[in-house]
Amino acid sequence: MEIYELTVHELLEKLDKKEITKEEVLTSYQNRIEEKEKDVQAFITITDKEAKEQLKKIEEEENTSKLAGIPIGIKDNICTKGVKTTCASRMLENFVSPYDATVIEKINNERLISLGKLNMDEFAMGGSTEHSYFKKTKNPWNLNKVPGGSSGGSAAAVAAGLVPWALGSDTGGSVRQPAAFCGVVGLKPTYGLISRYGLVAFASSLDQIGTLTKDVEDAAILLNIIAGHDEKDTTSANREKIDYTKCLKNDVKGLKIGIPKQYFGDGINSEVKDAINEVIKQYEKMGATVEECSLDVADYALATYYIIACAEASSNLGRFDGIRYGYRTKDFSDLKDLYKNSRSEGFGEEVKRRIILGTYVLSSGYYDAYYKKAQQVRTLVKNEFENNFKKYDVILTPTSPNVAFDIGSKIDNPLEMYLSDVCTVPVNIAGLPAISIPCGVNSEGMPIGFQLIGNRFEETTILNAAYAYEKERKFRQNYKPEFKK
């Protein structure tokens, strides 16, 4: 097995036994990027020279972290000092962050080596990574398919072996859906568990930094690094530090799993449904109790999400006006022209669509009918999850109703694209943790993922449930991307 195919915990084991060196690890990934990046197009910025310099410093240090020298990829909406943070937008094409996000400070403290900034849908708005100003990322399983979004660059990079793991962000499924499409593990933690300081805001009450990894153990290791209270983020939860790797017990006997019937209706692809039914049988075989449950408000969650998300996006993106921040047009005659042309030229179509929708639902005369009503439904969504968690430890659903689709097939139909978020957005509305785990492939050889949802701050429960399934299914050992063209 090549070095770039190993998980992080496998890399650490080999480094500890001196079977490989940190230099060999970095070289393996840099060679892999040189070989496959032209096909996958996962990176916006590659920090090749900086990575080599960082490794040199690490090797000169005497006392350092056991994770020192392990490479990582960063979604390009997470601020990194001295490196471009573009959000895949023309608006921030040349923005170099003057500071590090809190999560970047944490990975720097562990002496991880960033290999670069990864492609995404512009300002994290999209489900296919086709809404990037710079490039369209391809799915390593089939280069004619999308990798999902908005963290498509992060998921594709992990699946293709360009990085061993990566950071993404999840506003309505933007870590979990691309994880499912690319056959990797995607963890969206509880809202507030990880600091959002330095994450360029899309929808502040929904955004959460998450992880994309090759397996569940790596997700637990990376969560250990980035979780924790941060005084710079007022929504950050002040909780006792947990070692998430210690919850991986590979035992689900007595675990109570709820299966919401609303997630298995007509909109779910039959092959996805069949794969999830096999997952349910596997959990029963392992000793878990599985019951059908109901999440009635799931029918309203998608509409609720898009009203709240677009409203907050409209507010958050108001700062990008060509004067305070961002791209400035050369074609203007007065102040009004400067604002209008800078924003029209600087933002892509999907971002403009969401800004317009968000401005509309916040406008006088419509605020009560749309935004206020959506916030009321949000409370109902939270309450319904709370009621279910009185009976169940986890809730199991498909991650996405479909597998990865052809590039270009939904770009002109935003409503159809939005429907691919139907299984993931309720989690963000309620601020819950959830993890997507690959469970097989369809008849075309494209990965299928399922989702485990936990109660607030119950990452330990979903990580162990995912870990137990993964040990039985052995997805990584049975399937790998083929880079079909």
Short mmCIF file of C-alpha atoms in Angstrom, two decimals:
data_model
loop_
_atom_site.label_atom_id
_atom_site.label_comp_id
_atom_site.label_asym_id
_atom_site.label_seq_id
_atom_site.Cartn_x
_atom_site.Cartn_y
_atom_site.Cartn_z
CA MET A 1 0.00 0.00 0.00
CA GLU A 2 1.30 3.46 -0.96
CA ILE A 3 1.89 6.03 1.78
CA TYR A 4 -0.85 8.33 0.40
CA GLU A 5 -3.38 5.49 0.79
CA LEU A 6 -2.83 5.16 4.53
CA THR A 7 -5.08 6.70 7.17
CA VAL A 8 -3.55 9.16 9.61
CA HIS A 9 -3.53 6.63 12.47
CA GLU A 10 -1.74 4.17 10.15
CA LEU A 11 0.79 6.88 9.24
CA LEU A 12 1.38 7.60 12.94
CA GLU A 13 1.95 3.91 13.65
CA LYS A 14 4.51 3.60 10.86
CA LEU A 15 6.26 6.81 11.89
CA ASP A 16 6.41 5.57 15.48
CA LYS A 17 7.99 2.30 14.33
CA LYS A 18 10.37 4.28 12.07
CA GLU A 19 9.14 2.34 9.02
CA ILE A 20 8.68 5.66 7.20
CA THR A 21 9.90 9.24 7.71
CA LYS A 22 8.03 12.57 7.82
CA GLU A 23 9.84 13.59 4.64
CA GLU A 24 8.62 10.45 2.85
CA VAL A 25 5.06 11.22 3.94
CA LEU A 26 5.18 14.78 2.62
CA THR A 27 6.89 13.71 -0.61
CA SER A 28 4.29 10.99 -1.20
CA TYR A 29 1.43 13.48 -1.02
CA GLN A 30 3.19 16.14 -3.06
CA ASN A 31 3.95 13.57 -5.79
CA ARG A 32 0.32 12.42 -5.67
CA ILE A 33 -0.88 16.02 -6.11
CA GLU A 34 1.48 16.44 -9.07
CA GLU A 35 0.09 13.26 -10.61
CA LYS A 36 -3.67 13.61 -9.96
CA GLU A 37 -4.51 17.28 -9.32
CA LYS A 38 -4.76 17.96 -13.06
CA ASP A 39 -7.62 15.43 -13.21
CA VAL A 40 -9.37 16.18 -9.91
CA GLN A 41 -8.88 19.98 -9.68
CA ALA A 42 -9.32 19.97 -5.90
CA PHE A 43 -6.99 22.85 -4.97
CA ILE A 44 -7.29 26.60 -5.45
CA THR A 45 -3.88 27.29 -3.87
CA ILE A 46 -1.10 24.71 -3.41
CA THR A 47 1.44 25.63 -0.72
CA ASP A 48 4.23 23.34 -1.88
CA LYS A 49 7.19 25.53 -0.95
CA GLU A 50 5.69 26.53 2.42
CA ALA A 51 5.06 22.86 3.29
CA LYS A 52 8.72 21.95 2.68
CA GLU A 53 9.89 24.89 4.79
CA GLN A 54 7.53 23.90 7.60
CA LEU A 55 8.80 20.30 7.55
CA LYS A 56 12.38 21.56 7.80
CA LYS A 57 11.48 23.56 10.93
CA ILE A 58 9.66 20.58 12.46
CA GLU A 59 12.68 18.33 11.98
CA GLU A 60 14.84 20.87 13.82
CA GLU A 61 12.50 20.87 16.84
CA GLU A 62 13.24 18.60 19.79
CA ASN A 63 9.90 18.38 21.62
CA THR A 64 6.95 18.31 19.29
CA SER A 65 3.49 16.79 18.83
CA LYS A 66 3.15 13.17 17.72
CA LEU A 67 1.10 14.57 14.81
CA ALA A 68 3.93 16.86 13.69
CA GLY A 69 4.56 16.59 9.97
CA ILE A 70 1.17 15.07 9.05
CA PRO A 71 -0.24 16.91 6.00
CA ILE A 72 -3.74 18.41 5.85
CA GLY A 73 -5.92 20.29 3.36
CA ILE A 74 -7.97 23.39 4.25
CA LYS A 75 -11.25 24.50 2.68
CA ASP A 76 -10.73 27.94 1.18
CA ASN A 77 -13.22 29.75 3.41
CA ILE A 78 -11.09 29.21 6.53
CA CYS A 79 -8.64 32.08 7.10
CA THR A 80 -4.94 31.22 6.92
CA LYS A 81 -2.39 33.92 7.69
CA GLY A 82 -0.23 34.87 4.73
CA VAL A 83 -2.11 32.58 2.31
CA LYS A 84 -4.99 33.47 0.00
CA THR A 85 -8.47 32.84 1.38
CA THR A 86 -10.72 33.30 -1.65
CA CYS A 87 -13.99 31.51 -0.78
CA ALA A 88 -13.76 30.44 -4.46
CA SER A 89 -15.04 33.90 -5.42
CA ARG A 90 -13.85 36.66 -7.69
CA MET A 91 -14.86 38.97 -4.85
CA LEU A 92 -11.93 37.67 -2.73
CA GLU A 93 -9.65 36.51 -5.56
CA ASN A 94 -6.60 38.29 -4.14
CA PHE A 95 -7.45 38.40 -0.43
CA VAL A 96 -4.57 37.27 1.79
CA SER A 97 -5.73 36.80 5.37
CA PRO A 98 -3.78 38.78 8.00
CA TYR A 99 -4.67 36.23 10.71
CA ASP A 100 -5.33 32.54 11.31
CA ALA A 101 -8.73 31.08 12.13
CA THR A 102 -8.83 29.42 15.56
CA VAL A 103 -8.90 25.95 13.98
CA ILE A 104 -5.76 26.85 12.01
CA GLU A 105 -4.04 27.97 15.22
CA LYS A 106 -4.96 24.59 16.72
CA ILE A 107 -3.58 22.54 13.82
CA ASN A 108 -0.47 24.74 13.77
CA ASN A 109 0.03 24.01 17.48
CA GLU A 110 0.06 20.30 16.59
CA ARG A 111 2.55 21.10 13.79
CA LEU A 112 0.37 19.72 10.99
CA ILE A 113 1.53 20.78 7.51
CA SER A 114 -1.01 22.48 5.23
CA LEU A 115 -0.73 21.37 1.60
CA GLY A 116 -2.98 24.19 0.43
CA LYS A 117 -6.48 25.64 0.14
CA LEU A 118 -9.22 23.49 -1.35
CA ASN A 119 -11.89 24.35 -3.90
CA MET A 120 -15.52 24.88 -2.92
CA ASP A 121 -18.79 26.38 -4.09
CA GLU A 122 -18.49 30.16 -3.94
CA PHE A 123 -18.99 31.36 -0.35
CA ALA A 124 -20.09 27.76 0.44
CA MET A 125 -23.32 28.19 -1.55
CA GLY A 126 -23.97 25.08 -3.60
CA GLY A 127 -24.04 21.31 -3.58
CA SER A 128 -21.70 20.36 -6.41
CA THR A 129 -18.57 22.60 -6.36
CA GLU A 130 -19.62 23.83 -9.80
CA HIS A 131 -20.22 27.32 -8.38
CA SER A 132 -16.53 28.12 -7.96
CA TYR A 133 -15.08 31.14 -9.77
CA PHE A 134 -11.82 29.26 -10.41
CA LYS A 135 -12.56 25.69 -11.50
CA LYS A 136 -14.92 22.72 -11.30
CA THR A 137 -13.65 19.94 -9.05
CA LYS A 138 -14.19 16.37 -10.34
CA ASN A 139 -15.21 13.27 -8.39
CA PRO A 140 -12.23 10.84 -8.20
CA TRP A 141 -14.57 7.85 -8.60
CA ASN A 142 -15.73 9.18 -11.98
CA LEU A 143 -14.28 12.39 -13.40
CA ASN A 144 -17.54 13.15 -15.21
CA LYS A 145 -19.40 13.37 -11.88
CA VAL A 146 -19.56 16.15 -9.29
CA PRO A 147 -17.85 15.63 -5.92
CA GLY A 148 -20.75 17.27 -4.06
CA GLY A 149 -20.51 20.54 -2.23
CA SER A 150 -19.82 22.96 -0.93
CA SER A 151 -16.77 21.16 0.54
CA GLY A 152 -16.26 19.25 -2.71
CA GLY A 153 -12.58 20.09 -2.98
CA SER A 154 -11.94 18.77 0.54
CA ALA A 155 -13.87 15.52 -0.04
CA ALA A 156 -12.32 14.90 -3.48
CA ALA A 157 -8.80 15.58 -2.17
CA VAL A 158 -9.20 13.01 0.63
CA ALA A 159 -10.79 10.43 -1.71
CA ALA A 160 -8.06 10.90 -4.33
CA GLY A 161 -5.21 10.60 -1.79
CA LEU A 162 -4.08 14.20 -2.32
CA VAL A 163 -4.35 14.82 1.44
CA PRO A 164 -4.81 12.33 4.30
CA TRP A 165 -7.59 14.47 5.82
CA ALA A 166 -9.12 17.91 5.40
CA LEU A 167 -11.18 20.62 7.05
CA GLY A 168 -14.50 21.64 5.53
CA SER A 169 -17.53 23.63 6.60
CA ASP A 170 -21.13 22.47 6.87
CA THR A 171 -24.05 24.91 6.69
CA GLY A 172 -26.71 22.53 5.40
CA GLY A 173 -24.80 19.35 4.63
CA SER A 174 -21.69 20.74 2.96
CA VAL A 175 -19.36 18.26 4.70
CA ARG A 176 -21.65 15.22 4.79
CA GLN A 177 -23.06 15.29 1.24
CA PRO A 178 -19.65 15.51 -0.53
CA ALA A 179 -18.34 12.85 1.88
CA ALA A 180 -21.14 10.54 0.70
CA PHE A 181 -20.52 11.39 -2.97
CA CYS A 182 -16.77 10.74 -2.65
CA GLY A 183 -16.83 7.67 -0.38
CA VAL A 184 -15.16 9.25 2.65
CA VAL A 185 -16.21 10.02 6.24
CA GLY A 186 -17.69 13.45 6.91
CA LEU A 187 -18.33 14.72 10.45
CA LYS A 188 -20.46 17.77 11.22
CA PRO A 189 -20.07 18.47 14.96
CA THR A 190 -22.61 20.08 17.30
CA TYR A 191 -23.02 23.82 16.71
CA GLY A 192 -20.62 25.54 19.10
CA LEU A 193 -18.24 22.63 19.65
CA ILE A 194 -15.69 24.07 17.20
CA SER A 195 -14.88 27.78 16.99
CA ARG A 196 -16.14 29.60 13.90
CA TYR A 197 -13.66 32.45 14.41
CA GLY A 198 -11.91 32.89 11.07
CA LEU A 199 -14.50 30.95 9.07
CA VAL A 200 -15.87 33.35 6.45
CA ALA A 201 -19.55 33.51 7.31
CA PHE A 202 -22.32 32.26 5.04
CA ALA A 203 -25.16 31.73 7.55
CA SER A 204 -23.84 32.34 11.06
CA SER A 205 -26.47 30.39 12.99
CA LEU A 206 -25.98 27.31 10.77
CA ASP A 207 -22.27 27.28 9.80
CA GLN A 208 -20.01 24.72 11.47
CA ILE A 209 -16.46 23.64 10.64
CA GLY A 210 -16.24 19.86 10.14
CA THR A 211 -13.85 17.11 9.11
CA LEU A 212 -13.36 14.92 6.04
CA THR A 213 -11.29 11.81 6.66
CA LYS A 214 -10.58 8.34 5.31
CA ASP A 215 -12.10 6.61 8.33
CA VAL A 216 -13.89 7.22 11.63
CA GLU A 217 -10.80 6.95 13.83
CA ASP A 218 -9.16 9.77 11.89
CA ALA A 219 -12.34 11.85 12.37
CA ALA A 220 -12.03 11.37 16.14
CA ILE A 221 -8.32 12.33 16.09
CA LEU A 222 -8.97 15.51 14.08
CA LEU A 223 -11.95 16.42 16.26
CA ASN A 224 -9.66 16.14 19.31
CA ILE A 225 -7.40 18.77 17.75
CA ILE A 226 -9.98 21.36 16.68
CA ALA A 227 -12.75 21.08 19.31
CA GLY A 228 -12.82 23.40 22.30
CA HIS A 229 -14.01 26.70 23.71
CA ASP A 230 -12.85 29.95 22.11
CA GLU A 231 -13.37 33.37 23.70
CA LYS A 232 -13.21 34.96 20.24
CA ASP A 233 -16.45 33.16 19.24
CA THR A 234 -19.48 34.08 21.34
CA THR A 235 -21.35 30.97 20.14
CA SER A 236 -18.53 28.67 21.26
CA ALA A 237 -19.56 26.17 23.95
CA ASN A 238 -17.46 25.97 27.11
CA ARG A 239 -17.37 22.24 27.79
CA GLU A 240 -15.01 19.77 29.36
CA LYS A 241 -12.37 18.45 26.95
CA ILE A 242 -13.05 14.91 25.67
CA ASP A 243 -10.71 12.41 24.00
CA TYR A 244 -12.96 11.23 21.19
CA THR A 245 -10.68 8.34 20.26
CA LYS A 246 -11.52 6.69 23.61
CA CYS A 247 -15.20 6.38 22.67
CA LEU A 248 -14.42 4.02 19.76
CA LYS A 249 -15.36 0.76 21.49
CA ASN A 250 -16.69 -1.17 18.47
CA ASP A 251 -19.77 -2.27 20.40
CA VAL A 252 -23.35 -1.22 19.66
CA LYS A 253 -25.23 -3.80 21.70
CA GLY A 254 -28.28 -2.09 23.19
CA LEU A 255 -27.93 1.01 20.99
CA LYS A 256 -31.39 2.35 20.09
CA ILE A 257 -31.63 3.57 16.50
CA GLY A 258 -34.58 5.54 15.11
CA ILE A 259 -35.38 5.36 11.37
CA PRO A 260 -37.57 8.34 10.35
CA LYS A 261 -40.09 7.17 7.74
CA GLN A 262 -40.10 10.62 6.06
CA TYR A 263 -36.55 10.01 4.78
CA PHE A 264 -37.51 6.92 2.82
CA GLY A 265 -40.21 8.34 0.54
CA ASP A 266 -40.50 8.64 -3.23
CA GLY A 267 -37.61 11.11 -3.59
CA ILE A 268 -34.97 8.61 -2.44
CA ASN A 269 -33.15 6.69 -5.18
CA SER A 270 -34.01 2.96 -5.03
CA GLU A 271 -30.35 1.86 -4.90
CA VAL A 272 -29.68 4.30 -2.05
CA LYS A 273 -32.74 2.97 -0.22
CA ASP A 274 -31.60 -0.64 -0.69
CA ALA A 275 -28.12 0.19 0.60
CA ILE A 276 -29.53 1.90 3.71
CA ASN A 277 -31.78 -1.10 4.39
CA GLU A 278 -28.66 -3.28 4.35
CA VAL A 279 -27.05 -0.91 6.88
CA ILE A 280 -30.11 -1.30 9.13
CA LYS A 281 -29.84 -5.11 8.92
CA GLN A 282 -26.13 -4.89 9.80
CA TYR A 283 -26.84 -2.84 12.92
CA GLU A 284 -29.52 -5.32 14.00
CA LYS A 285 -27.02 -8.14 13.48
CA MET A 286 -24.54 -6.29 15.70
CA GLY A 287 -27.07 -6.07 18.55
CA ALA A 288 -28.63 -2.64 18.08
CA THR A 289 -32.39 -2.06 18.41
CA VAL A 290 -33.89 -0.47 15.30
CA GLU A 291 -37.37 1.11 15.17
CA GLU A 292 -39.27 3.28 12.73
CA CYS A 293 -39.88 6.79 14.04
CA SER A 294 -41.34 10.04 12.75
CA LEU A 295 -39.92 13.47 12.02
CA ASP A 296 -43.03 15.22 10.68
CA VAL A 297 -41.41 18.65 10.40
CA ALA A 298 -38.80 17.22 8.03
CA ASP A 299 -41.21 18.13 5.24
CA TYR A 300 -40.76 21.82 6.12
CA ALA A 301 -37.07 21.76 6.99
CA LEU A 302 -35.74 22.46 3.48
CA ALA A 303 -37.89 25.57 2.99
CA THR A 304 -37.04 26.73 6.52
CA TYR A 305 -33.33 26.25 5.89
CA TYR A 306 -33.25 28.23 2.63
CA ILE A 307 -35.15 31.16 4.15
CA ILE A 308 -32.86 31.38 7.20
CA ALA A 309 -29.63 30.67 5.29
CA CYS A 310 -30.34 33.19 2.52
CA ALA A 311 -31.42 35.85 5.00
CA GLU A 312 -28.20 35.48 6.96
CA ALA A 313 -26.14 35.34 3.76
CA SER A 314 -27.70 38.59 2.58
CA SER A 315 -26.64 40.24 5.83
CA ASN A 316 -23.17 38.66 6.04
CA LEU A 317 -22.21 39.40 2.45
CA GLY A 318 -23.24 43.04 2.69
CA ARG A 319 -19.68 43.94 3.69
CA PHE A 320 -18.34 42.91 0.27
CA ASP A 321 -19.09 46.15 -1.57
CA GLY A 322 -15.87 47.10 -3.37
CA ILE A 323 -15.03 49.71 -0.73
CA ARG A 324 -14.64 47.97 2.63
CA TYR A 325 -13.79 44.53 1.28
CA GLY A 326 -13.37 42.66 -1.94
CA TYR A 327 -13.28 43.15 -5.69
CA ARG A 328 -13.74 46.69 -7.00
CA THR A 329 -15.04 47.35 -10.50
CA LYS A 330 -13.12 49.63 -12.86
CA ASP A 331 -16.37 50.65 -14.56
CA PHE A 332 -18.29 53.23 -12.50
CA SER A 333 -19.33 56.85 -12.69
CA ASP A 334 -20.69 57.43 -9.18
CA LEU A 335 -20.97 55.71 -5.78
CA LYS A 336 -24.15 53.84 -6.73
CA ASP A 337 -22.45 52.46 -9.85
CA LEU A 338 -19.43 51.41 -7.80
CA TYR A 339 -21.56 49.39 -5.39
CA LYS A 340 -23.76 47.85 -8.08
CA ASN A 341 -21.02 46.92 -10.56
CA SER A 342 -18.56 45.65 -7.92
CA ARG A 343 -21.14 43.27 -6.48
CA SER A 344 -22.58 42.27 -9.87
CA GLU A 345 -19.13 41.43 -11.26
CA GLY A 346 -17.64 40.09 -8.01
CA PHE A 347 -20.35 37.57 -7.11
CA GLY A 348 -21.40 34.52 -9.12
CA GLU A 349 -24.96 33.65 -10.12
CA GLU A 350 -25.76 31.35 -7.19
CA VAL A 351 -24.52 33.83 -4.59
CA LYS A 352 -26.52 36.65 -6.18
CA ARG A 353 -29.60 34.41 -6.27
CA ARG A 354 -29.34 33.75 -2.53
CA ILE A 355 -28.60 37.38 -1.64
CA ILE A 356 -31.71 38.48 -3.54
CA LEU A 357 -33.87 35.83 -1.88
CA GLY A 358 -32.45 36.68 1.55
CA THR A 359 -33.00 40.42 1.08
CA TYR A 360 -36.59 39.74 0.01
CA VAL A 361 -37.49 37.62 3.07
CA LEU A 362 -35.99 40.26 5.39
CA SER A 363 -37.73 43.19 3.69
CA SER A 364 -40.54 45.22 5.21
CA GLY A 365 -43.87 43.50 4.71
CA TYR A 366 -42.34 40.04 4.20
CA TYR A 367 -40.24 39.59 7.35
CA ASP A 368 -43.11 38.21 9.44
CA ALA A 369 -44.48 36.02 6.66
CA TYR A 370 -41.16 34.36 5.84
CA TYR A 371 -38.18 34.91 8.16
CA LYS A 372 -40.11 35.04 11.44
CA LYS A 373 -42.20 32.03 10.41
CA ALA A 374 -39.03 30.09 9.46
CA GLN A 375 -37.54 30.76 12.90
CA GLN A 376 -40.75 29.45 14.50
CA VAL A 377 -40.55 26.27 12.41
CA ARG A 378 -36.89 25.99 13.43
CA THR A 379 -38.05 25.68 17.05
CA LEU A 380 -40.47 22.92 16.02
CA VAL A 381 -37.63 21.04 14.27
CA LYS A 382 -35.49 21.26 17.42
CA ASN A 383 -38.38 20.09 19.59
CA GLU A 384 -39.14 17.12 17.36
CA PHE A 385 -35.52 15.96 17.45
CA GLU A 386 -35.49 16.37 21.25
CA ASN A 387 -38.60 14.21 21.56
CA ASN A 388 -37.02 11.49 19.41
CA PHE A 389 -33.81 11.54 21.43
CA LYS A 390 -35.84 10.71 24.54
CA LYS A 391 -36.41 7.30 22.90
CA TYR A 392 -33.38 6.80 20.63
CA ASP A 393 -29.60 7.19 20.93
CA VAL A 394 -29.10 7.95 17.25
CA ILE A 395 -31.22 8.60 14.17
CA LEU A 396 -30.20 6.91 10.91
CA THR A 397 -31.01 8.33 7.45
CA PRO A 398 -29.52 8.44 3.95
CA THR A 399 -26.96 11.26 3.65
CA SER A 400 -28.29 12.23 0.24
CA PRO A 401 -31.32 11.00 -1.72
CA ASN A 402 -29.02 10.32 -4.69
CA VAL A 403 -25.43 9.48 -5.56
CA ALA A 404 -23.08 11.89 -7.35
CA PHE A 405 -24.65 13.23 -10.55
CA ASP A 406 -23.12 14.28 -13.88
CA ILE A 407 -21.28 17.60 -14.04
CA GLY A 408 -23.61 20.19 -15.59
CA SER A 409 -26.77 18.12 -15.21
CA LYS A 410 -28.34 20.28 -12.45
CA ILE A 411 -26.51 23.58 -12.78
CA ASP A 412 -29.46 25.22 -14.57
CA ASN A 413 -32.03 23.81 -12.15
CA PRO A 414 -31.29 25.30 -8.71
CA LEU A 415 -34.45 23.84 -7.16
CA GLU A 416 -33.39 20.30 -8.07
CA MET A 417 -29.92 21.03 -6.68
CA TYR A 418 -31.43 22.30 -3.41
CA LEU A 419 -33.43 19.06 -3.03
CA SER A 420 -30.19 17.10 -2.63
CA ASP A 421 -29.89 18.77 0.83
CA VAL A 422 -33.21 17.39 2.06
CA CYS A 423 -31.63 14.77 4.37
CA THR A 424 -28.93 17.00 5.85
CA VAL A 425 -30.41 20.47 6.51
CA PRO A 426 -32.58 19.51 9.55
CA VAL A 427 -29.35 18.72 11.45
CA ASN A 428 -28.03 22.26 10.96
CA ILE A 429 -31.38 23.83 11.80
CA ALA A 430 -31.34 21.97 15.13
CA GLY A 431 -27.58 22.44 15.73
CA LEU A 432 -27.00 18.69 16.11
CA PRO A 433 -23.95 16.51 15.34
CA ALA A 434 -24.06 14.08 12.41
CA ILE A 435 -21.65 11.86 10.53
CA SER A 436 -21.75 10.41 7.01
CA ILE A 437 -20.20 6.98 6.47
CA PRO A 438 -19.80 5.17 3.11
CA CYS A 439 -21.81 1.94 2.95
CA GLY A 440 -21.39 0.66 -0.60
CA VAL A 441 -21.60 1.61 -4.27
CA ASN A 442 -24.42 1.69 -6.80
CA SER A 443 -24.60 -0.13 -10.15
CA GLU A 444 -22.37 2.56 -11.74
CA GLY A 445 -19.73 2.13 -9.04
CA MET A 446 -20.51 5.45 -7.30
CA PRO A 447 -20.36 5.62 -3.48
CA ILE A 448 -23.46 5.66 -1.28
CA GLY A 449 -23.40 7.17 2.22
CA PHE A 450 -25.63 7.00 5.26
CA GLN A 451 -25.96 9.48 8.09
CA LEU A 452 -26.06 9.03 11.86
CA ILE A 453 -27.53 11.97 13.79
CA GLY A 454 -26.88 12.38 17.51
CA ASN A 455 -28.24 14.54 20.31
CA ARG A 456 -26.40 17.78 21.13
CA PHE A 457 -22.76 17.16 22.12
CA GLU A 458 -23.21 13.38 21.72
CA GLU A 459 -20.34 13.05 19.23
CA THR A 460 -19.07 10.09 21.24
CA THR A 461 -22.27 8.13 20.50
CA ILE A 462 -22.33 8.70 16.74
CA LEU A 463 -18.57 8.18 16.38
CA ASN A 464 -18.72 4.80 18.11
CA ALA A 465 -21.81 3.72 16.14
CA ALA A 466 -20.07 4.72 12.89
CA TYR A 467 -16.83 3.03 13.95
CA ALA A 468 -18.60 -0.27 14.74
CA TYR A 469 -20.31 -0.30 11.35
CA GLU A 470 -17.10 0.63 9.53
CA LYS A 471 -15.21 -2.26 11.16
CA GLU A 472 -17.83 -4.70 9.85
CA ARG A 473 -18.33 -3.17 6.37
CA LYS A 474 -14.63 -2.49 5.56
CA PHE A 475 -15.53 -0.07 2.76
CA ARG A 476 -11.96 1.21 2.22
CA GLN A 477 -10.61 -2.31 1.86
CA ASN A 478 -13.25 -3.27 -0.73
CA TYR A 479 -13.60 -0.15 -2.86
CA LYS A 480 -11.37 2.63 -4.15
CA PRO A 481 -11.71 5.49 -6.65
CA GLU A 482 -10.99 4.53 -10.25
CA PHE A 483 -10.66 8.02 -11.86
CA LYS A 484 -12.95 6.93 -14.71
CA LYS A 485 -13.06 9.33 -17.65
#
